[in-house]
Coordinates of C-alpha atoms in Angstrom, one line a residue:
X1 CA -0.1 0.1 -0.3
X2 CA 1.6 3.1 -1.1
X3 CA 1.1 6.9 1.0
X4 CA 1.0 10.4 -0.7
X5 CA 3.4 12.5 1.0
X6 CA 2.0 15.4 2.8
X7 CA 3.3 18.6 0.7
X8 CA 4.8 21.1 3.3
X9 CA 5.0 24.3 0.4
X10 CA 5.4 27.4 3.2
X11 CA 3.2 30.3 2.1
X12 CA 5.7 33.2 1.9
X13 CA 8.9 33.1 3.8
X14 CA 11.7 35.3 3.6
X15 CA 15.3 35.4 6.0
X16 CA 15.7 39.2 7.4
X17 CA 18.7 39.8 9.6
X18 CA 17.4 41.8 12.5
X19 CA 19.0 45.5 13.1
X20 CA 19.1 46.3 16.4
X21 CA 18.5 43.4 19.3
X22 CA 18.6 40.2 19.2
X23 CA 16.2 38.2 18.1
X24 CA 16.5 34.2 18.9
X25 CA 14.4 32.4 20.8
X26 CA 12.2 35.9 22.1
X27 CA 8.9 35.2 23.2
X28 CA 6.2 37.0 24.0
X29 CA 6.9 38.5 27.5
X30 CA 11.2 39.1 26.2
X31 CA 9.1 40.7 22.9
X32 CA 7.3 42.8 24.9
X33 CA 9.8 44.1 27.3
X34 CA 12.1 44.9 24.3
X35 CA 9.2 46.8 22.4
X36 CA 8.5 48.8 25.7
X37 CA 12.2 49.7 26.1
X38 CA 12.5 51.1 22.0
X39 CA 11.0 55.0 22.1
X40 CA 10.9 55.5 18.7
X41 CA 7.9 54.5 16.4
X42 CA 9.7 54.1 13.4
X43 CA 11.8 51.2 15.1
X44 CA 9.7 49.8 16.6
X45 CA 7.6 48.8 13.5
X46 CA 11.2 47.3 11.9
X47 CA 11.6 45.4 14.9
X48 CA 8.1 43.5 14.8
X49 CA 8.3 43.0 11.0
X50 CA 11.8 42.1 11.5
X51 CA 10.5 39.5 14.3
X52 CA 7.6 37.9 12.8
X53 CA 9.9 37.0 10.2
X54 CA 11.6 34.6 12.1
X55 CA 11.2 31.1 12.2
X56 CA 8.4 29.1 13.6
X57 CA 6.7 32.6 14.4
X58 CA 5.0 32.9 11.3
X59 CA 2.6 30.1 11.9
X60 CA 2.2 31.1 15.8
X61 CA -1.3 32.9 16.0
X62 CA -0.1 35.9 17.2
X63 CA 1.4 37.4 14.6
X64 CA -1.7 39.0 13.6
X65 CA -2.0 40.8 17.2
X66 CA 1.7 42.2 16.6
X67 CA 1.3 42.7 12.6
X68 CA -1.9 44.9 13.7
X69 CA 0.5 46.7 16.5
X70 CA 2.8 47.3 13.6
X71 CA 0.4 48.4 11.4
X72 CA -1.0 50.9 14.0
X73 CA 1.8 52.3 14.6
X74 CA 3.0 53.2 10.9
X75 CA -0.1 54.6 10.3
X76 CA -0.1 56.5 13.1
X77 CA 3.7 58.3 12.3
X78 CA 2.5 57.8 8.1
X79 CA 5.4 55.5 8.1
X80 CA 4.3 53.8 4.6
X81 CA 7.5 51.2 4.6
X82 CA 6.6 49.9 7.9
X83 CA 2.2 49.7 6.8
X84 CA 2.7 48.1 3.5
X85 CA 5.2 45.2 5.4
X86 CA 2.3 45.3 8.2
X87 CA 0.0 44.6 5.3
X88 CA 2.1 41.6 3.8
X89 CA 2.6 40.4 7.1
X90 CA -1.7 40.4 7.8
X91 CA -2.2 39.1 4.1
X92 CA 0.4 36.2 4.8
X93 CA -1.6 35.6 8.2
X94 CA -4.7 35.2 6.7
X95 CA -3.9 33.0 4.0
X96 CA -2.8 30.3 6.0
X97 CA -5.8 30.2 7.4
X98 CA -7.6 30.0 4.2
X99 CA -9.4 33.6 4.7
X100 CA -8.1 34.5 1.2
X101 CA -10.8 37.6 0.4
X102 CA -8.4 39.3 3.4
X103 CA -5.8 38.3 2.3
X104 CA -6.2 39.6 -1.4
X105 CA -7.8 42.2 -0.5
X106 CA -4.8 43.3 1.6
X107 CA -2.0 42.3 -0.7
X108 CA -3.8 44.6 -3.3
X109 CA -3.5 47.4 -0.9
X110 CA -0.2 46.6 -0.3
X111 CA 0.7 46.2 -4.0
X112 CA -0.9 49.9 -5.1
X113 CA 0.8 51.6 -2.4
X114 CA 3.8 50.1 -3.5
X115 CA 3.8 51.0 -6.7
X116 CA 3.0 54.6 -6.0
X117 CA 6.1 54.6 -3.8
X118 CA 7.7 53.0 -6.2
X119 CA 9.0 50.2 -3.4
X120 CA 10.0 47.5 -5.7
X121 CA 10.9 44.8 -3.2
X122 CA 7.3 45.7 -2.0
X123 CA 6.0 45.3 -4.7
X124 CA 7.2 41.9 -5.9
X125 CA 6.3 40.2 -2.6
X126 CA 2.4 42.0 -2.6
X127 CA 2.5 39.9 -6.0
X128 CA 3.9 37.1 -4.5
X129 CA 1.2 37.0 -2.0
X130 CA -1.6 37.4 -5.1
X131 CA 0.7 34.7 -6.9
X132 CA -0.4 31.7 -4.5
X133 CA -3.5 33.3 -3.8
X134 CA -4.4 32.2 -7.1
X135 CA -2.8 28.6 -6.9
X136 CA -5.4 28.0 -4.5
X137 CA -7.9 29.1 -6.4
X138 CA -6.3 26.7 -8.5
X139 CA -5.8 29.8 -11.9
X140 CA -2.3 28.9 -12.7
X141 CA -1.9 31.5 -15.6
X142 CA -2.9 34.4 -13.3
X143 CA -1.0 32.8 -10.6
X144 CA 2.2 31.9 -12.7
X145 CA 1.5 35.7 -14.5
X146 CA 1.8 37.2 -11.1
X147 CA 4.7 35.0 -10.1
X148 CA 7.0 36.4 -13.4
X149 CA 6.5 39.9 -12.6
X150 CA 7.5 39.3 -8.9
X151 CA 10.6 37.2 -10.4
X152 CA 11.1 40.0 -12.8
X153 CA 11.2 42.9 -9.9
X154 CA 13.6 41.0 -7.4
X155 CA 16.0 40.5 -10.1
X156 CA 16.0 43.7 -11.2
X157 CA 16.8 45.0 -7.6
X158 CA 18.8 41.6 -7.3
X159 CA 17.0 40.9 -4.1
X160 CA 18.5 37.3 -3.9
X161 CA 16.0 35.9 -1.4
X162 CA 12.8 37.1 -3.3
X163 CA 13.9 35.7 -6.9
X164 CA 15.3 32.1 -5.0
X165 CA 11.0 32.4 -3.6
X166 CA 9.5 33.1 -6.9
X167 CA 11.6 30.3 -9.0
X168 CA 10.4 28.2 -6.0
X169 CA 6.4 29.4 -6.2
X170 CA 6.5 29.3 -10.3
X171 CA 7.9 25.6 -9.1
X172 CA 5.2 24.8 -7.0
X173 CA 2.6 25.9 -10.0
X174 CA 4.5 23.9 -12.1
X175 CA 4.0 20.9 -9.7
X176 CA 0.0 21.4 -9.3
X177 CA -0.6 20.8 -12.6
X178 CA 1.4 18.0 -12.6
X179 CA 4.4 18.8 -14.5
X180 CA 7.0 17.3 -12.2
X181 CA 10.3 18.1 -14.4
X182 CA 9.9 21.2 -14.9
X183 CA 8.8 22.1 -11.0
X184 CA 12.6 20.0 -10.8
X185 CA 13.8 22.7 -12.9
X186 CA 12.8 25.9 -11.2
X187 CA 12.5 23.9 -7.2
X188 CA 16.4 23.6 -8.4
X189 CA 17.3 27.1 -9.3
X190 CA 16.3 28.6 -6.3
X191 CA 18.0 25.4 -3.9
X192 CA 21.4 27.1 -6.2
X193 CA 20.6 30.5 -5.8
X194 CA 19.9 29.8 -1.4
X195 CA 22.4 27.8 -1.4
X196 CA 24.8 30.4 -2.7
X197 CA 23.5 33.4 -0.4
X198 CA 23.2 30.7 2.4
X199 CA 19.4 31.5 2.5
X200 CA 18.3 29.3 5.0
X201 CA 14.9 29.5 5.4
X202 CA 14.6 29.1 1.3
X203 CA 17.1 26.4 0.9
X204 CA 14.8 24.2 4.1
X205 CA 11.6 24.7 1.7
X206 CA 13.1 23.8 -1.4
X207 CA 14.4 20.7 0.3
X208 CA 10.8 19.9 0.8
X209 CA 9.3 20.6 -2.5
X210 CA 12.2 18.6 -4.1
X211 CA 10.9 15.6 -1.3
X212 CA 6.9 16.2 -2.7
X213 CA 8.2 16.1 -6.6
X214 CA 10.7 12.4 -5.9
X215 CA 8.0 11.1 -3.8
X216 CA 5.0 11.9 -6.3
X217 CA 7.9 10.1 -9.0
X218 CA 7.9 7.3 -6.3
X219 CA 11.7 7.8 -5.6
X220 CA 11.4 7.5 -1.6
X221 CA 15.0 7.6 -1.1
X222 CA 15.6 11.0 -3.0
X223 CA 12.6 12.3 -0.9
X224 CA 14.1 11.1 2.1
X225 CA 17.3 12.9 1.6
X226 CA 15.9 15.7 0.9
X227 CA 13.3 16.0 3.7
X228 CA 16.5 15.0 5.7
X229 CA 18.4 17.8 4.6
X230 CA 15.7 20.3 5.4
X231 CA 15.3 18.8 8.9
X232 CA 18.8 19.4 9.6
X233 CA 18.3 23.1 9.0
X234 CA 15.0 23.7 10.8
X235 CA 16.6 21.7 14.4
X236 CA 19.7 25.3 13.9
X237 CA 16.7 27.2 13.3
X238 CA 15.1 26.1 15.8
X239 CA 11.7 25.9 13.8
X240 CA 9.6 22.8 15.9
X241 CA 6.7 22.9 13.8
X242 CA 8.6 22.7 10.4
X243 CA 11.0 19.8 12.4
X244 CA 8.0 18.0 12.8
X245 CA 6.4 18.0 9.6
X246 CA 9.9 16.8 8.2
X247 CA 10.0 13.9 10.4
X248 CA 6.2 13.7 10.0
X249 CA 6.8 13.1 5.8
X250 CA 10.0 11.4 6.2
X251 CA 7.7 8.6 8.2
X252 CA 5.6 8.7 5.1
X253 CA 8.6 8.0 2.9
X254 CA 9.6 4.9 5.3
X255 CA 5.9 3.0 5.5
X256 CA 6.5 3.4 1.5
X257 CA 9.9 1.6 1.7
X258 CA 7.9 -0.7 4.3
X259 CA 10.3 0.5 7.3
X260 CA 7.5 0.6 9.8
X261 CA 9.4 -0.2 12.7
X262 CA 11.9 3.1 11.2
X263 CA 8.1 5.1 10.4
X264 CA 7.2 4.4 13.8
X265 CA 9.9 5.8 15.5
X266 CA 9.8 8.8 13.0
X267 CA 6.0 9.7 13.6
X268 CA 6.9 9.3 17.3
X269 CA 9.5 12.0 17.1
X270 CA 7.3 13.7 15.3
X271 CA 4.4 13.8 17.6
X272 CA 6.0 14.7 20.8
X273 CA 7.1 18.3 19.0
X274 CA 3.5 18.6 17.9
X275 CA 2.2 17.9 21.5
X276 CA 4.8 20.2 22.9
X277 CA 3.4 23.2 20.2
X278 CA -0.4 21.7 21.1
X279 CA -1.0 21.5 17.3
X280 CA -4.1 19.4 17.3
X281 CA -4.7 18.6 13.6
X282 CA -0.5 17.2 13.3
X283 CA -1.7 15.1 16.8
X284 CA -4.7 13.9 15.5
X285 CA -2.5 13.0 11.9
X286 CA -0.2 10.9 13.6
X287 CA -2.7 9.1 15.4
X288 CA -3.3 7.9 12.3
X289 CA -0.1 6.9 10.9
X290 CA 0.3 4.8 14.1
X291 CA -3.1 3.3 13.4
X292 CA -1.5 2.1 9.6
X293 CA 1.7 1.4 10.8
X294 CA 0.6 -1.3 13.8
X295 CA -2.1 -2.6 10.9
X296 CA 0.8 -3.4 8.6
X297 CA 2.7 -4.9 11.8
X298 CA -0.9 -6.6 12.5
X299 CA -1.3 -5.5 15.6
X300 CA -4.7 -4.8 15.5
X301 CA -5.4 -3.4 19.3
X302 CA -2.8 -0.9 18.8
X303 CA -3.9 0.2 15.3
X304 CA -7.5 0.5 17.0
X305 CA -6.6 2.1 19.9
X306 CA -4.5 4.6 18.0
X307 CA -7.7 5.2 15.0
X308 CA -9.7 5.8 17.7
X309 CA -7.6 8.3 19.7
X310 CA -7.9 10.4 16.2
X311 CA -11.4 9.8 15.5
X312 CA -11.7 11.2 19.4
X313 CA -9.5 14.2 19.2
X314 CA -10.7 14.8 15.3
X315 CA -14.4 15.4 16.9
X316 CA -13.2 17.8 19.5
X317 CA -11.8 20.5 16.2
X318 CA -14.2 19.2 13.6
X319 CA -11.3 17.7 11.7
X320 CA -13.6 15.2 9.2
X321 CA -10.9 13.8 6.5
X322 CA -9.6 12.2 9.6
X323 CA -12.2 10.8 11.2
X324 CA -13.0 9.6 7.8
X325 CA -10.1 8.0 7.5
X326 CA -9.4 6.5 10.4
X327 CA -13.2 5.2 10.8
X328 CA -13.2 4.0 7.3
X329 CA -9.8 2.5 8.3
X330 CA -11.8 0.5 11.4
X331 CA -14.8 -0.4 9.5
X332 CA -12.3 -3.0 8.2
X333 CA -10.7 -4.0 11.1
X334 CA -14.1 -4.9 12.7
X335 CA -15.3 -6.5 9.5
X336 CA -12.1 -8.2 9.4
X337 CA -13.1 -10.0 12.8
X338 CA -16.2 -10.6 11.6
X339 CA -17.7 -8.1 14.4
X340 CA -19.9 -6.5 12.7
X341 CA -22.1 -4.2 15.0
X342 CA -18.9 -2.2 15.3
X343 CA -17.9 -2.8 11.5
X344 CA -21.0 -1.1 11.4
X345 CA -21.5 1.8 14.3
X346 CA -18.0 3.1 12.6
X347 CA -19.4 3.3 8.9
X348 CA -21.6 5.4 10.6
X349 CA -19.3 8.0 11.8
X350 CA -17.3 7.2 8.4
X351 CA -20.7 8.6 7.1
X352 CA -21.6 11.2 8.8
X353 CA -18.2 12.2 8.3
X354 CA -18.2 11.9 4.9
X355 CA -21.1 14.4 4.7
X356 CA -19.9 16.8 6.7
X357 CA -16.8 16.8 4.3
X358 CA -19.1 16.8 0.8
X359 CA -20.6 19.5 2.5
X360 CA -17.6 21.1 3.5
X361 CA -16.2 21.4 0.3
X362 CA -19.8 21.9 -0.9
X363 CA -19.3 25.2 0.9
X364 CA -15.8 25.5 -0.1
X365 CA -16.4 25.4 -3.8
X366 CA -19.0 28.0 -3.5
X367 CA -16.5 30.0 -1.3
X368 CA -14.4 29.4 -4.3
X369 CA -16.9 30.5 -6.6
X370 CA -17.4 33.9 -5.0
X371 CA -14.4 34.9 -4.8
X372 CA -13.1 34.4 -8.2
X373 CA -16.1 36.4 -9.2
X374 CA -15.5 38.9 -6.7
X375 CA -11.4 38.9 -8.0
X376 CA -12.3 38.4 -11.4
X377 CA -14.7 41.6 -10.8
X378 CA -12.3 43.6 -8.8
X379 CA -9.6 43.0 -12.1
X380 CA -12.6 44.6 -14.4
X381 CA -12.7 47.0 -12.7
X382 CA -9.1 48.1 -11.7
X383 CA -8.7 47.4 -15.5
X384 CA -11.3 49.8 -16.6
X385 CA -9.8 52.1 -14.0
X386 CA -6.4 51.8 -15.6
X387 CA -8.2 52.5 -19.2
X388 CA -10.2 55.5 -18.0
X389 CA -7.0 57.3 -16.8
X390 CA -4.9 56.1 -20.1
X391 CA -7.7 57.3 -22.1
X392 CA -7.3 60.7 -19.3
X393 CA -3.6 60.6 -20.0
X394 CA -4.4 60.3 -23.8
X395 CA -6.3 63.0 -24.0
X396 CA -4.1 65.0 -22.1
X397 CA -0.7 64.4 -24.0
X398 CA -3.1 64.7 -27.4
X399 CA -4.1 68.1 -26.2
X400 CA -0.1 69.0 -25.2
X401 CA 0.5 67.4 -28.6
X402 CA -2.3 70.1 -29.9
X403 CA -0.8 73.2 -27.9
X404 CA 2.1 72.7 -28.6
X405 CA 1.7 72.6 -32.8
X406 CA -1.2 75.3 -32.1
X407 CA 1.5 77.3 -30.0
X408 CA 4.3 76.2 -32.7
X409 CA 2.6 77.4 -35.8
X410 CA 1.4 80.4 -33.9
X411 CA 5.1 81.5 -33.7
X412 CA 5.8 80.6 -36.7
X413 CA 3.2 82.8 -38.3
X414 CA 3.9 85.1 -36.0
X415 CA 7.7 84.9 -36.9
X416 CA 6.7 84.9 -40.7
X417 CA 4.4 87.8 -40.1
X418 CA 7.9 89.8 -38.4
X419 CA 10.1 89.1 -41.0
X420 CA 6.9 90.3 -43.8
X421 CA 6.8 93.3 -41.5
X422 CA 10.7 93.9 -41.5
X423 CA 11.0 93.2 -44.9
X424 CA 7.9 96.1 -45.9
X425 CA 9.4 97.9 -43.2
X426 CA 13.1 97.7 -45.3
X427 CA 11.5 98.3 -48.6
X428 CA 9.7 101.4 -46.8
X429 CA 13.2 102.7 -45.6
X430 CA 14.4 101.5 -48.9
X431 CA 12.0 103.6 -50.9
X432 CA 12.4 106.6 -48.1
X433 CA 16.2 106.7 -48.7
X434 CA 15.4 107.3 -52.2
X435 CA 13.4 109.6 -52.2
X436 CA 15.6 111.2 -49.5
X437 CA 18.3 111.0 -52.3
X438 CA 16.1 112.2 -54.6
X439 CA 14.7 115.5 -52.8
X440 CA 18.3 116.0 -51.5
X441 CA 19.4 115.6 -55.4
X442 CA 16.2 118.6 -56.6
X443 CA 17.2 120.8 -53.8
X444 CA 20.9 120.8 -55.1
X445 CA 19.0 120.9 -58.7
X446 CA 17.1 123.7 -57.2
X447 CA 19.8 125.9 -56.2
X448 CA 21.9 125.5 -58.8
X449 CA 18.5 126.1 -61.0
X450 CA 18.4 129.1 -58.7
X451 CA 21.9 130.1 -59.1
X452 CA 21.4 130.6 -62.8
X453 CA 18.0 132.0 -62.8
X454 CA 19.9 134.7 -60.8
X455 CA 22.8 135.3 -63.1
X456 CA 20.4 135.8 -66.2
X457 CA 17.9 138.1 -63.7
X458 CA 21.5 140.1 -63.5
X459 CA 22.8 140.0 -66.8
X460 CA 19.3 141.6 -67.7
X461 CA 18.8 143.9 -65.3
X462 CA 22.5 144.6 -66.9
X463 CA 21.1 145.2 -70.4
X464 CA 18.1 147.1 -68.6
X465 CA 21.0 149.7 -67.8
X466 CA 22.6 149.5 -70.9
X467 CA 19.2 150.0 -73.1
X468 CA 18.4 153.7 -74.5
X469 CA 15.1 152.4 -75.3
X470 CA 12.3 152.7 -72.0
X471 CA 10.7 150.1 -74.1
X472 CA 13.5 147.8 -74.2
X473 CA 13.7 148.6 -71.0
X474 CA 9.8 148.0 -69.5
X475 CA 10.8 144.7 -72.0
X476 CA 13.4 143.0 -69.8
X477 CA 12.4 144.4 -66.7
X478 CA 9.0 142.6 -67.1
X479 CA 10.8 139.3 -68.9
X480 CA 13.0 139.3 -65.6
X481 CA 9.9 139.8 -62.9
X482 CA 7.9 136.9 -64.7
X483 CA 11.0 135.0 -65.3
X484 CA 11.6 135.1 -61.1
X485 CA 8.4 134.6 -60.5
X486 CA 7.8 131.9 -62.9
X487 CA 11.0 129.6 -61.7
X488 CA 10.2 130.7 -58.1
X489 CA 6.6 129.2 -58.7
X490 CA 7.6 125.5 -60.3
X491 CA 10.6 125.3 -58.0
X492 CA 8.7 125.8 -54.7
X493 CA 5.9 123.3 -56.3
X494 CA 8.7 120.5 -57.0
X495 CA 9.6 120.8 -53.7
X496 CA 6.6 120.9 -52.0
X497 CA 5.6 117.7 -54.0
X498 CA 8.8 115.8 -53.1
X499 CA 9.3 116.9 -49.5
X500 CA 5.2 115.5 -49.1
X501 CA 6.5 112.4 -50.4
X502 CA 9.2 111.8 -47.9
X503 CA 7.0 113.4 -44.9
X504 CA 3.7 112.9 -45.7
X505 CA 1.5 114.5 -42.9
X506 CA 4.0 117.1 -42.4
X507 CA 2.2 120.3 -43.3
X508 CA -1.3 118.7 -42.1
X509 CA 0.3 118.0 -38.4
X510 CA 1.4 121.7 -38.7
X511 CA -1.8 122.7 -39.7
X512 CA -3.8 121.1 -37.5
X513 CA -1.8 122.4 -33.7
X514 CA -0.5 125.7 -35.9
X515 CA -3.5 127.1 -37.7
X516 CA -2.4 130.4 -38.3
X517 CA 0.6 129.5 -39.8
X518 CA 1.5 131.1 -44.1
X519 CA 2.3 129.3 -46.8
X520 CA 5.8 130.8 -47.0
X521 CA 6.1 130.0 -42.7
X522 CA 5.3 126.3 -44.1
X523 CA 7.9 126.7 -46.4
X524 CA 10.5 127.7 -44.3
X525 CA 9.6 125.0 -41.6
X526 CA 9.8 122.1 -44.2
X527 CA 13.1 123.8 -45.3
X528 CA 14.5 123.3 -41.3
X529 CA 12.3 120.2 -41.1
X530 CA 15.3 119.5 -43.2
X531 CA 17.8 120.7 -41.4
X532 CA 19.2 123.3 -43.9
X533 CA 20.8 126.3 -42.6
X534 CA 19.9 129.9 -43.4
X535 CA 22.2 130.5 -46.0
X536 CA 21.2 127.2 -47.2
X537 CA 17.4 128.5 -47.8
X538 CA 18.5 131.8 -48.7
X539 CA 20.6 130.3 -52.2
X540 CA 17.2 127.9 -52.4
X541 CA 14.7 131.1 -52.4
X542 CA 16.8 134.6 -53.8
X543 CA 15.8 136.0 -49.7
X544 CA 18.7 137.5 -48.0
X545 CA 19.7 135.9 -44.6
X546 CA 18.6 138.5 -42.2
X547 CA 15.4 138.4 -43.6
X548 CA 15.1 134.5 -43.5
X549 CA 16.5 135.0 -40.0
X550 CA 13.4 137.2 -39.1
X551 CA 10.9 134.5 -40.6
X552 CA 12.9 132.0 -37.7
X553 CA 12.2 134.1 -34.8
X554 CA 8.1 134.8 -36.3
X555 CA 8.0 131.1 -36.5
X556 CA 9.0 130.7 -33.3
X557 CA 6.8 132.8 -31.3
X558 CA 4.0 131.6 -34.1
X559 CA 4.9 128.0 -32.6
X560 CA 5.4 128.9 -28.7
X561 CA 8.7 128.1 -28.5
X562 CA 10.8 129.1 -25.6
X563 CA 13.9 130.0 -26.1
X564 CA 15.6 126.3 -24.7
X565 CA 13.8 124.6 -27.2
X566 CA 15.9 124.1 -30.5
X567 CA 13.8 124.9 -33.2
X568 CA 15.1 122.1 -36.0
X569 CA 14.7 119.8 -33.3
X570 CA 11.0 120.4 -32.5
X571 CA 10.6 120.2 -36.0
X572 CA 12.3 117.3 -36.2
X573 CA 10.0 115.4 -34.1
X574 CA 6.5 116.5 -35.9

């Protein structure tokens, strides 16, 4: 008869080195005493978290009280790392007690906080918990996704303990899917890293996992070797619960090899440890295994005694599976003894236990379906929230890009407009310079023409003086005057046209502010606007210098200018 090894799969266990105080064999009283001496709240939180990582402590019921205490202190001082680590510890606790709903809620909160705060280690630990919950729900696709995400994060920060643990988790996924060779591959990878870095807790975990696989392969010698290796480490760590389970599983291997005496010794050692720890479940399991060993040794008296002890212990705590196994074995024993009355008694006990098991399995199945629904609903909500967030981000990004493009176009348009205006300004300035040069040339030509006319006029005067006939004199005088007036009118008309082209609106502005100015005064203003001297004006107009100066004086008075104001400067600003 072959027996199946109980899988010893530690949920998630990281060995942390304690920072400030010695931790070995600290009990509740000594822990409370140490905590009372720690004044800094942050240090107190860290100490509790480190203490809860101690081997053996992880399976204690007191873990929830200390984890809650650390959580409350961390919340009061807004210590994010402490809050997250406390939630991870509480999630582990809830998982071990099959409270998957609470475990998932805590793990999700820890995950979200870790993501927001860029805390990769804590994020990876949260993902591992979520993955393990999905493993329990037989959602292996989802669990493997979380385990590989966790592994990637641990590799990113080169956290060896986390890497080893994630590899072990992935191996367990393959084991549950009966892919034993792949499971062995990941367990051995994990074991290699754990040994290289002296991670004893992870080393013993992988020894146990390897033993599970070799038991499944019916290679019992190999399984026992790995279990003894794990036992040796648990003795070093002082983890009595793990020692008991190792010895318990070694006993199974020995039973499969039909070494019943050795199996009884292993079960007895295991039983002693479980009694010391007052672990009812494992005590009852030991009674069952004692019963099997004595059955195979044909010692029915002892086998009946131990199967009854198993039923008695199991009925106290509703361990229906163990009640069913023990009752069935007793039914078989009494049937062989042809004690039908006693056999029937245990048939009834077995049936009642099986009915209770069926009900529990139904409840568990319903709970599992409910959890799957809740988790899928939450995942869908998270996806929708993420999609909404992504959509908002895309809208913001698109708006920013559109805004930048619009700004770029406006800037480009402004540059083009500025460039165009600059070119227009250059063109206007160029045209203005040309007109100024034309005006200057025109003025020079007018001056030259005026000089010529003056010479002609003087010659005509000379001829008039030398003429003998009166009619000839009159004719010469008339010609001289007409020539002078005609030349002056034409000259001033041409000058006025050229001046208006260069200084458009000059006359209009002057007349608007000073409407009493005469045409002659406007001309003087124009000459002065061109910064012409009295001599230059005299040469152009043919008037004498004193006349021009007198005209300037009258002009200053009409313009209400003080002696401090320069007339030319004033006119140049109009």
